[in-house]
Amino acid sequence: MDQLSTLWDTFFNWQSMRQALPDMLKTGLPNTLILSAISALIGTVLGMLLAMAGISRHRWLRWPARVYTDIFRGLPAVVTILLIGVGLSQIGMKMWGPNPYPLGILALSLIATAYIGEIFRSGIQSVDPGQLEGARALGFSHSAALLLVIIPQGVRRVLPAWVNQLIALIKDSSLVYFLGLAAGQRELFRIGQDAAANTGNESALLLAGIFYLVLTVPLTHFVNFVDHRLRQGRRTRTGPPDTDEPLQMAGETPLPATSEGTN
């Protein structure tokens, strides 16, 4: 019983959580969202460009895209963050002053670009080649067919994988603390770690973990909901395959039947 009581006090000390909660709400949560949102936006845009380069018919585009993907997917995230954050710190000091966020965002964006680019590339290449041939037969140029027909289908197929990468990006934002953060620059993990070090109690760090769960779990369920709705939008038959009933979109109300001799 003493051991259970010790474990409970170590991880569920409400007083320690209450002390850390204001800093997490006012400082940690906004900083985590800033790091994650900006990196996700940059990584998604550059990832799409990387995917297009990876499926290009030109070797001078395909090979650099392949090398970039291999490097930034092969390196641990913390190594990339330290290489960029420490290696470019002198440039960062001249441009932004003692603020590690721009270099941290740059590192996270480069990592996200490699993973998201590979996700988009696999989704685009999973689309049936006949879709491209059909679009070309209708008069679309190659680039227009990719942009208007192939890419939307490919992105829809990899939507869950893309959101999973965004969730990983939210968690990787905690590694920016390696670059050194001032009091007002701390994100959720750093605030929890500081509170745990000051009090000798891990409850604040557990609270930081709860914040990460609040951010990531609803995002997972939301993308599953969107993916389910997109799949429901495909054409389905309301009757057996051998009937002459017209096709209708899922969720539509079928038209009333008309008798054959009616004027």
PDB file of C-alpha atoms in Angstrom:
ATOM      1  CA  MET A   1       0.000   0.000   0.000  1.00  0.00           C
ATOM      2  CA  ASP A   2       2.908   2.365   0.759  1.00  0.00           C
ATOM      3  CA  GLN A   3       4.315   1.787  -2.720  1.00  0.00           C
ATOM      4  CA  LEU A   4       0.961   2.482  -4.347  1.00  0.00           C
ATOM      5  CA  SER A   5       0.592   5.650  -2.291  1.00  0.00           C
ATOM      6  CA  THR A   6       4.076   6.761  -3.361  1.00  0.00           C
ATOM      7  CA  LEU A   7       3.285   6.131  -7.026  1.00  0.00           C
ATOM      8  CA  TRP A   8       0.014   8.040  -6.724  1.00  0.00           C
ATOM      9  CA  ASP A   9       1.737  11.022  -5.091  1.00  0.00           C
ATOM     10  CA  THR A  10       4.483  10.931  -7.732  1.00  0.00           C
ATOM     11  CA  PHE A  11       2.189  11.106 -10.770  1.00  0.00           C
ATOM     12  CA  PHE A  12      -1.149  12.428  -9.475  1.00  0.00           C
ATOM     13  CA  ASN A  13      -0.262  15.250  -7.146  1.00  0.00           C
ATOM     14  CA  TRP A  14      -3.045  17.732  -7.878  1.00  0.00           C
ATOM     15  CA  GLN A  15      -1.222  20.574  -6.152  1.00  0.00           C
ATOM     16  CA  SER A  16       1.765  20.226  -8.505  1.00  0.00           C
ATOM     17  CA  MET A  17      -0.585  20.107 -11.488  1.00  0.00           C
ATOM     18  CA  ARG A  18      -2.418  23.237 -10.358  1.00  0.00           C
ATOM     19  CA  GLN A  19       0.860  25.118 -10.034  1.00  0.00           C
ATOM     20  CA  ALA A  20       1.985  24.194 -13.558  1.00  0.00           C
ATOM     21  CA  LEU A  21      -1.420  24.594 -15.233  1.00  0.00           C
ATOM     22  CA  PRO A  22      -1.383  28.426 -15.683  1.00  0.00           C
ATOM     23  CA  ASP A  23       2.026  28.375 -17.414  1.00  0.00           C
ATOM     24  CA  MET A  24       0.934  25.541 -19.675  1.00  0.00           C
ATOM     25  CA  LEU A  25      -2.221  27.384 -20.715  1.00  0.00           C
ATOM     26  CA  LYS A  26      -0.676  30.843 -21.169  1.00  0.00           C
ATOM     27  CA  THR A  27       2.761  29.885 -22.511  1.00  0.00           C
ATOM     28  CA  GLY A  28       3.212  26.197 -23.264  1.00  0.00           C
ATOM     29  CA  LEU A  29       0.076  25.502 -25.294  1.00  0.00           C
ATOM     30  CA  PRO A  30       0.329  28.591 -27.580  1.00  0.00           C
ATOM     31  CA  ASN A  31       4.020  27.933 -28.249  1.00  0.00           C
ATOM     32  CA  THR A  32       3.393  24.276 -29.056  1.00  0.00           C
ATOM     33  CA  LEU A  33       0.589  25.232 -31.439  1.00  0.00           C
ATOM     34  CA  ILE A  34       2.767  27.877 -33.126  1.00  0.00           C
ATOM     35  CA  LEU A  35       5.626  25.440 -33.674  1.00  0.00           C
ATOM     36  CA  SER A  36       3.328  22.682 -34.930  1.00  0.00           C
ATOM     37  CA  ALA A  37       0.980  24.732 -37.107  1.00  0.00           C
ATOM     38  CA  ILE A  38       3.653  26.714 -38.971  1.00  0.00           C
ATOM     39  CA  SER A  39       5.821  23.627 -39.480  1.00  0.00           C
ATOM     40  CA  ALA A  40       2.815  21.627 -40.701  1.00  0.00           C
ATOM     41  CA  LEU A  41       1.835  24.326 -43.198  1.00  0.00           C
ATOM     42  CA  ILE A  42       5.343  24.682 -44.599  1.00  0.00           C
ATOM     43  CA  GLY A  43       5.901  20.923 -44.594  1.00  0.00           C
ATOM     44  CA  THR A  44       2.632  20.251 -46.432  1.00  0.00           C
ATOM     45  CA  VAL A  45       3.300  22.805 -49.176  1.00  0.00           C
ATOM     46  CA  LEU A  46       6.925  21.733 -49.666  1.00  0.00           C
ATOM     47  CA  GLY A  47       5.912  18.073 -49.322  1.00  0.00           C
ATOM     48  CA  MET A  48       3.526  18.377 -52.266  1.00  0.00           C
ATOM     49  CA  LEU A  49       6.264  19.984 -54.338  1.00  0.00           C
ATOM     50  CA  LEU A  50       8.648  17.206 -53.291  1.00  0.00           C
ATOM     51  CA  ALA A  51       6.068  14.585 -54.277  1.00  0.00           C
ATOM     52  CA  MET A  52       5.623  16.180 -57.698  1.00  0.00           C
ATOM     53  CA  ALA A  53       9.400  16.195 -58.151  1.00  0.00           C
ATOM     54  CA  GLY A  54       9.553  12.556 -57.070  1.00  0.00           C
ATOM     55  CA  ILE A  55       7.133  11.442 -59.815  1.00  0.00           C
ATOM     56  CA  SER A  56       8.532  13.780 -62.446  1.00  0.00           C
ATOM     57  CA  ARG A  57       9.652  12.424 -65.800  1.00  0.00           C
ATOM     58  CA  HIS A  58      12.902  14.378 -65.429  1.00  0.00           C
ATOM     59  CA  ARG A  59      15.807  12.751 -63.609  1.00  0.00           C
ATOM     60  CA  TRP A  60      17.209  16.083 -62.455  1.00  0.00           C
ATOM     61  CA  LEU A  61      14.042  16.466 -60.365  1.00  0.00           C
ATOM     62  CA  ARG A  62      13.533  12.848 -59.291  1.00  0.00           C
ATOM     63  CA  TRP A  63      17.031  12.146 -57.992  1.00  0.00           C
ATOM     64  CA  PRO A  64      17.405  15.200 -55.707  1.00  0.00           C
ATOM     65  CA  ALA A  65      13.920  14.505 -54.337  1.00  0.00           C
ATOM     66  CA  ARG A  66      14.914  10.893 -53.595  1.00  0.00           C
ATOM     67  CA  VAL A  67      18.163  11.961 -51.895  1.00  0.00           C
ATOM     68  CA  TYR A  68      16.387  14.614 -49.806  1.00  0.00           C
ATOM     69  CA  THR A  69      13.733  12.119 -48.679  1.00  0.00           C
ATOM     70  CA  ASP A  70      16.314   9.481 -47.750  1.00  0.00           C
ATOM     71  CA  ILE A  71      18.410  11.922 -45.729  1.00  0.00           C
ATOM     72  CA  PHE A  72      15.692  13.584 -43.675  1.00  0.00           C
ATOM     73  CA  ARG A  73      13.738  10.371 -43.110  1.00  0.00           C
ATOM     74  CA  GLY A  74      16.905   8.557 -42.090  1.00  0.00           C
ATOM     75  CA  LEU A  75      18.157  11.109 -39.561  1.00  0.00           C
ATOM     76  CA  PRO A  76      16.616  11.161 -36.072  1.00  0.00           C
ATOM     77  CA  ALA A  77      14.528  14.280 -35.552  1.00  0.00           C
ATOM     78  CA  VAL A  78      16.664  15.456 -32.646  1.00  0.00           C
ATOM     79  CA  VAL A  79      19.825  15.255 -34.791  1.00  0.00           C
ATOM     80  CA  THR A  80      18.238  17.401 -37.516  1.00  0.00           C
ATOM     81  CA  ILE A  81      17.043  19.949 -34.951  1.00  0.00           C
ATOM     82  CA  LEU A  82      20.482  20.192 -33.337  1.00  0.00           C
ATOM     83  CA  LEU A  83      22.326  20.362 -36.668  1.00  0.00           C
ATOM     84  CA  ILE A  84      20.181  23.231 -37.885  1.00  0.00           C
ATOM     85  CA  GLY A  85      19.551  24.969 -34.573  1.00  0.00           C
ATOM     86  CA  VAL A  86      23.163  24.904 -33.430  1.00  0.00           C
ATOM     87  CA  GLY A  87      24.891  24.946 -36.820  1.00  0.00           C
ATOM     88  CA  LEU A  88      22.947  27.984 -38.028  1.00  0.00           C
ATOM     89  CA  SER A  89      22.749  29.718 -34.652  1.00  0.00           C
ATOM     90  CA  GLN A  90      25.102  32.533 -35.690  1.00  0.00           C
ATOM     91  CA  ILE A  91      22.931  33.338 -38.699  1.00  0.00           C
ATOM     92  CA  GLY A  92      19.844  33.104 -36.522  1.00  0.00           C
ATOM     93  CA  MET A  93      21.280  35.501 -33.959  1.00  0.00           C
ATOM     94  CA  LYS A  94      21.927  38.110 -36.655  1.00  0.00           C
ATOM     95  CA  MET A  95      18.490  37.745 -38.231  1.00  0.00           C
ATOM     96  CA  TRP A  96      16.128  37.098 -35.281  1.00  0.00           C
ATOM     97  CA  GLY A  97      18.143  37.583 -32.135  1.00  0.00           C
ATOM     98  CA  PRO A  98      18.077  35.020 -29.304  1.00  0.00           C
ATOM     99  CA  ASN A  99      14.928  33.330 -30.520  1.00  0.00           C
ATOM    100  CA  PRO A 100      15.345  29.626 -31.395  1.00  0.00           C
ATOM    101  CA  TYR A 101      11.844  29.297 -32.852  1.00  0.00           C
ATOM    102  CA  PRO A 102      12.631  30.201 -36.487  1.00  0.00           C
ATOM    103  CA  LEU A 103      15.417  27.630 -36.680  1.00  0.00           C
ATOM    104  CA  GLY A 104      13.306  25.112 -34.783  1.00  0.00           C
ATOM    105  CA  ILE A 105      10.446  25.654 -37.232  1.00  0.00           C
ATOM    106  CA  LEU A 106      12.880  25.304 -40.136  1.00  0.00           C
ATOM    107  CA  ALA A 107      14.152  21.974 -38.801  1.00  0.00           C
ATOM    108  CA  LEU A 108      10.663  20.626 -38.123  1.00  0.00           C
ATOM    109  CA  SER A 109       9.510  21.780 -41.586  1.00  0.00           C
ATOM    110  CA  LEU A 110      12.388  19.994 -43.317  1.00  0.00           C
ATOM    111  CA  ILE A 111      11.573  16.797 -41.446  1.00  0.00           C
ATOM    112  CA  ALA A 112       7.856  17.093 -42.192  1.00  0.00           C
ATOM    113  CA  THR A 113       8.547  17.805 -45.874  1.00  0.00           C
ATOM    114  CA  ALA A 114      10.379  14.492 -46.298  1.00  0.00           C
ATOM    115  CA  TYR A 115       7.651  12.411 -44.652  1.00  0.00           C
ATOM    116  CA  ILE A 116       4.663  14.255 -46.120  1.00  0.00           C
ATOM    117  CA  GLY A 117       6.242  14.286 -49.571  1.00  0.00           C
ATOM    118  CA  GLU A 118       6.603  10.516 -49.480  1.00  0.00           C
ATOM    119  CA  ILE A 119       3.008  10.154 -48.268  1.00  0.00           C
ATOM    120  CA  PHE A 120       1.677  12.309 -51.112  1.00  0.00           C
ATOM    121  CA  ARG A 121       3.886  10.566 -53.682  1.00  0.00           C
ATOM    122  CA  SER A 122       2.579   7.132 -52.709  1.00  0.00           C
ATOM    123  CA  GLY A 123      -1.008   8.400 -52.777  1.00  0.00           C
ATOM    124  CA  ILE A 124      -0.640   9.969 -56.208  1.00  0.00           C
ATOM    125  CA  GLN A 125       1.011   6.883 -57.672  1.00  0.00           C
ATOM    126  CA  SER A 126      -1.721   4.647 -56.230  1.00  0.00           C
ATOM    127  CA  VAL A 127      -4.320   6.230 -58.533  1.00  0.00           C
ATOM    128  CA  ASP A 128      -5.142   4.041 -61.519  1.00  0.00           C
ATOM    129  CA  PRO A 129      -3.135   5.169 -64.580  1.00  0.00           C
ATOM    130  CA  GLY A 130      -6.350   4.950 -66.561  1.00  0.00           C
ATOM    131  CA  GLN A 131      -7.527   8.073 -64.731  1.00  0.00           C
ATOM    132  CA  LEU A 132      -4.683  10.056 -66.273  1.00  0.00           C
ATOM    133  CA  GLU A 133      -5.255   8.539 -69.696  1.00  0.00           C
ATOM    134  CA  GLY A 134      -8.962   9.344 -69.495  1.00  0.00           C
ATOM    135  CA  ALA A 135      -8.258  12.935 -68.520  1.00  0.00           C
ATOM    136  CA  ARG A 136      -5.812  13.303 -71.411  1.00  0.00           C
ATOM    137  CA  ALA A 137      -8.419  11.844 -73.771  1.00  0.00           C
ATOM    138  CA  LEU A 138     -10.844  14.553 -72.629  1.00  0.00           C
ATOM    139  CA  GLY A 139      -8.359  17.229 -73.664  1.00  0.00           C
ATOM    140  CA  PHE A 140      -6.542  17.956 -70.404  1.00  0.00           C
ATOM    141  CA  SER A 141      -2.849  18.668 -70.563  1.00  0.00           C
ATOM    142  CA  HIS A 142      -0.551  16.418 -68.500  1.00  0.00           C
ATOM    143  CA  SER A 143      -0.093  19.033 -65.769  1.00  0.00           C
ATOM    144  CA  ALA A 144      -3.806  19.921 -65.684  1.00  0.00           C
ATOM    145  CA  ALA A 145      -4.752  16.233 -65.442  1.00  0.00           C
ATOM    146  CA  LEU A 146      -2.390  15.794 -62.496  1.00  0.00           C
ATOM    147  CA  LEU A 147      -3.613  18.928 -60.749  1.00  0.00           C
ATOM    148  CA  LEU A 148      -7.359  18.483 -61.259  1.00  0.00           C
ATOM    149  CA  VAL A 149      -7.845  14.713 -61.463  1.00  0.00           C
ATOM    150  CA  ILE A 150      -4.965  12.687 -60.040  1.00  0.00           C
ATOM    151  CA  ILE A 151      -3.729  14.741 -57.071  1.00  0.00           C
ATOM    152  CA  PRO A 152      -7.159  15.216 -55.414  1.00  0.00           C
ATOM    153  CA  GLN A 153      -7.777  11.469 -55.534  1.00  0.00           C
ATOM    154  CA  GLY A 154      -4.293  10.682 -54.253  1.00  0.00           C
ATOM    155  CA  VAL A 155      -4.533  13.149 -51.367  1.00  0.00           C
ATOM    156  CA  ARG A 156      -7.905  11.763 -50.311  1.00  0.00           C
ATOM    157  CA  ARG A 157      -6.454   8.251 -50.182  1.00  0.00           C
ATOM    158  CA  VAL A 158      -3.592   9.241 -47.874  1.00  0.00           C
ATOM    159  CA  LEU A 159      -5.535  11.655 -45.672  1.00  0.00           C
ATOM    160  CA  PRO A 160      -5.208   9.464 -42.530  1.00  0.00           C
ATOM    161  CA  ALA A 161      -1.463   8.996 -43.083  1.00  0.00           C
ATOM    162  CA  TRP A 162      -1.024  12.755 -43.570  1.00  0.00           C
ATOM    163  CA  VAL A 163      -2.821  13.516 -40.300  1.00  0.00           C
ATOM    164  CA  ASN A 164      -0.747  10.871 -38.520  1.00  0.00           C
ATOM    165  CA  GLN A 165       2.343  12.748 -39.652  1.00  0.00           C
ATOM    166  CA  LEU A 166       0.887  16.003 -38.321  1.00  0.00           C
ATOM    167  CA  ILE A 167       0.338  14.274 -34.985  1.00  0.00           C
ATOM    168  CA  ALA A 168       3.969  13.137 -35.002  1.00  0.00           C
ATOM    169  CA  LEU A 169       4.957  16.732 -35.751  1.00  0.00           C
ATOM    170  CA  ILE A 170       3.065  17.972 -32.681  1.00  0.00           C
ATOM    171  CA  LYS A 171       5.012  15.524 -30.543  1.00  0.00           C
ATOM    172  CA  ASP A 172       8.349  16.304 -32.228  1.00  0.00           C
ATOM    173  CA  SER A 173       7.861  19.995 -31.385  1.00  0.00           C
ATOM    174  CA  SER A 174       8.864  19.086 -27.825  1.00  0.00           C
ATOM    175  CA  LEU A 175      12.425  18.473 -29.081  1.00  0.00           C
ATOM    176  CA  VAL A 176      12.945  22.175 -29.763  1.00  0.00           C
ATOM    177  CA  TYR A 177      13.817  22.566 -26.076  1.00  0.00           C
ATOM    178  CA  PHE A 178      17.302  21.224 -26.969  1.00  0.00           C
ATOM    179  CA  LEU A 179      18.013  24.610 -28.555  1.00  0.00           C
ATOM    180  CA  GLY A 180      17.493  26.411 -25.245  1.00  0.00           C
ATOM    181  CA  LEU A 181      14.312  28.301 -24.464  1.00  0.00           C
ATOM    182  CA  ALA A 182      13.688  31.409 -22.405  1.00  0.00           C
ATOM    183  CA  ALA A 183      10.833  31.413 -19.899  1.00  0.00           C
ATOM    184  CA  GLY A 184       8.360  32.869 -22.394  1.00  0.00           C
ATOM    185  CA  GLN A 185       9.473  30.498 -25.178  1.00  0.00           C
ATOM    186  CA  ARG A 186       8.889  27.215 -23.372  1.00  0.00           C
ATOM    187  CA  GLU A 187       6.477  24.707 -24.875  1.00  0.00           C
ATOM    188  CA  LEU A 188       4.399  22.130 -23.019  1.00  0.00           C
ATOM    189  CA  PHE A 189       7.110  19.574 -22.476  1.00  0.00           C
ATOM    190  CA  ARG A 190       9.674  22.080 -21.233  1.00  0.00           C
ATOM    191  CA  ILE A 191       7.242  23.581 -18.710  1.00  0.00           C
ATOM    192  CA  GLY A 192       6.355  20.130 -17.410  1.00  0.00           C
ATOM    193  CA  GLN A 193       9.999  19.139 -17.217  1.00  0.00           C
ATOM    194  CA  ASP A 194      10.974  22.312 -15.361  1.00  0.00           C
ATOM    195  CA  ALA A 195       8.145  21.898 -12.866  1.00  0.00           C
ATOM    196  CA  ALA A 196       9.075  18.256 -12.289  1.00  0.00           C
ATOM    197  CA  ALA A 197      12.716  19.190 -11.721  1.00  0.00           C
ATOM    198  CA  ASN A 198      11.820  21.972  -9.281  1.00  0.00           C
ATOM    199  CA  THR A 199       9.352  19.952  -7.212  1.00  0.00           C
ATOM    200  CA  GLY A 200      10.798  16.454  -7.562  1.00  0.00           C
ATOM    201  CA  ASN A 201       7.318  15.331  -8.636  1.00  0.00           C
ATOM    202  CA  GLU A 202       6.323  14.026 -12.075  1.00  0.00           C
ATOM    203  CA  SER A 203       2.710  15.199 -11.941  1.00  0.00           C
ATOM    204  CA  ALA A 204       3.365  18.325 -14.024  1.00  0.00           C
ATOM    205  CA  LEU A 205       5.066  16.215 -16.685  1.00  0.00           C
ATOM    206  CA  LEU A 206       2.035  13.930 -16.718  1.00  0.00           C
ATOM    207  CA  LEU A 207      -0.143  17.011 -17.150  1.00  0.00           C
ATOM    208  CA  ALA A 208       1.933  17.971 -20.202  1.00  0.00           C
ATOM    209  CA  GLY A 209       1.271  14.490 -21.587  1.00  0.00           C
ATOM    210  CA  ILE A 210      -2.452  14.996 -21.060  1.00  0.00           C
ATOM    211  CA  PHE A 211      -2.250  18.240 -23.062  1.00  0.00           C
ATOM    212  CA  TYR A 212      -0.602  16.338 -25.932  1.00  0.00           C
ATOM    213  CA  LEU A 213      -3.376  13.748 -25.808  1.00  0.00           C
ATOM    214  CA  VAL A 214      -6.017  16.484 -25.907  1.00  0.00           C
ATOM    215  CA  LEU A 215      -4.368  17.857 -29.051  1.00  0.00           C
ATOM    216  CA  THR A 216      -3.763  14.600 -30.905  1.00  0.00           C
ATOM    217  CA  VAL A 217      -6.627  12.216 -30.064  1.00  0.00           C
ATOM    218  CA  PRO A 218      -9.481  14.467 -31.346  1.00  0.00           C
ATOM    219  CA  LEU A 219      -7.450  15.115 -34.498  1.00  0.00           C
ATOM    220  CA  THR A 220      -7.238  11.369 -35.125  1.00  0.00           C
ATOM    221  CA  HIS A 221     -10.962  10.848 -34.685  1.00  0.00           C
ATOM    222  CA  PHE A 222     -11.759  13.883 -36.834  1.00  0.00           C
ATOM    223  CA  VAL A 223      -9.767  12.614 -39.794  1.00  0.00           C
ATOM    224  CA  ASN A 224     -11.357   9.166 -39.408  1.00  0.00           C
ATOM    225  CA  PHE A 225     -14.762  10.851 -39.546  1.00  0.00           C
ATOM    226  CA  VAL A 226     -13.817  12.833 -42.670  1.00  0.00           C
ATOM    227  CA  ASP A 227     -12.382   9.747 -44.335  1.00  0.00           C
ATOM    228  CA  HIS A 228     -15.578   7.810 -43.571  1.00  0.00           C
ATOM    229  CA  ARG A 229     -17.746  10.564 -45.038  1.00  0.00           C
ATOM    230  CA  LEU A 230     -15.622  10.698 -48.176  1.00  0.00           C
ATOM    231  CA  ARG A 231     -15.964   6.955 -48.631  1.00  0.00           C
ATOM    232  CA  GLN A 232     -19.728   7.153 -48.148  1.00  0.00           C
ATOM    233  CA  GLY A 233     -19.909   9.662 -50.989  1.00  0.00           C
ATOM    234  CA  ARG A 234     -19.109   7.026 -53.580  1.00  0.00           C
ATOM    235  CA  ARG A 235     -21.859   5.790 -55.857  1.00  0.00           C
ATOM    236  CA  THR A 236     -23.862   2.881 -54.547  1.00  0.00           C
ATOM    237  CA  ARG A 237     -26.846   0.895 -55.809  1.00  0.00           C
ATOM    238  CA  THR A 238     -30.035   0.786 -53.769  1.00  0.00           C
ATOM    239  CA  GLY A 239     -31.203  -2.474 -55.280  1.00  0.00           C
ATOM    240  CA  PRO A 240     -29.731  -5.788 -56.411  1.00  0.00           C
ATOM    241  CA  PRO A 241     -27.129  -5.594 -59.214  1.00  0.00           C
ATOM    242  CA  ASP A 242     -29.458  -7.177 -61.757  1.00  0.00           C
ATOM    243  CA  THR A 243     -32.194  -4.532 -61.400  1.00  0.00           C
ATOM    244  CA  ASP A 244     -32.648  -1.546 -63.663  1.00  0.00           C
ATOM    245  CA  GLU A 245     -32.754   0.960 -60.813  1.00  0.00           C
ATOM    246  CA  PRO A 246     -30.662   4.084 -61.473  1.00  0.00           C
ATOM    247  CA  LEU A 247     -27.438   4.772 -59.601  1.00  0.00           C
ATOM    248  CA  GLN A 248     -27.650   7.283 -56.780  1.00  0.00           C
ATOM    249  CA  MET A 249     -25.182   8.934 -54.450  1.00  0.00           C
ATOM    250  CA  ALA A 250     -25.103   7.647 -50.889  1.00  0.00           C
ATOM    251  CA  GLY A 251     -27.480   9.653 -48.763  1.00  0.00           C
ATOM    252  CA  GLU A 252     -29.630  10.862 -51.682  1.00  0.00           C
ATOM    253  CA  THR A 253     -33.385  10.298 -51.737  1.00  0.00           C
ATOM    254  CA  PRO A 254     -34.333   8.137 -54.745  1.00  0.00           C
ATOM    255  CA  LEU A 255     -36.668   9.650 -57.307  1.00  0.00           C
ATOM    256  CA  PRO A 256     -40.255   8.325 -57.237  1.00  0.00           C
ATOM    257  CA  ALA A 257     -40.969   5.564 -59.692  1.00  0.00           C
ATOM    258  CA  THR A 258     -43.021   6.476 -62.761  1.00  0.00           C
ATOM    259  CA  SER A 259     -45.382   4.132 -64.553  1.00  0.00           C
ATOM    260  CA  GLU A 260     -44.789   3.511 -68.216  1.00  0.00           C
ATOM    261  CA  GLY A 261     -47.981   4.815 -69.769  1.00  0.00           C
ATOM    262  CA  THR A 262     -48.062   8.118 -67.918  1.00  0.00           C
ATOM    263  CA  ASN A 263     -48.064  11.290 -70.080  1.00  0.00           C
TER     264      ASN A 263
END
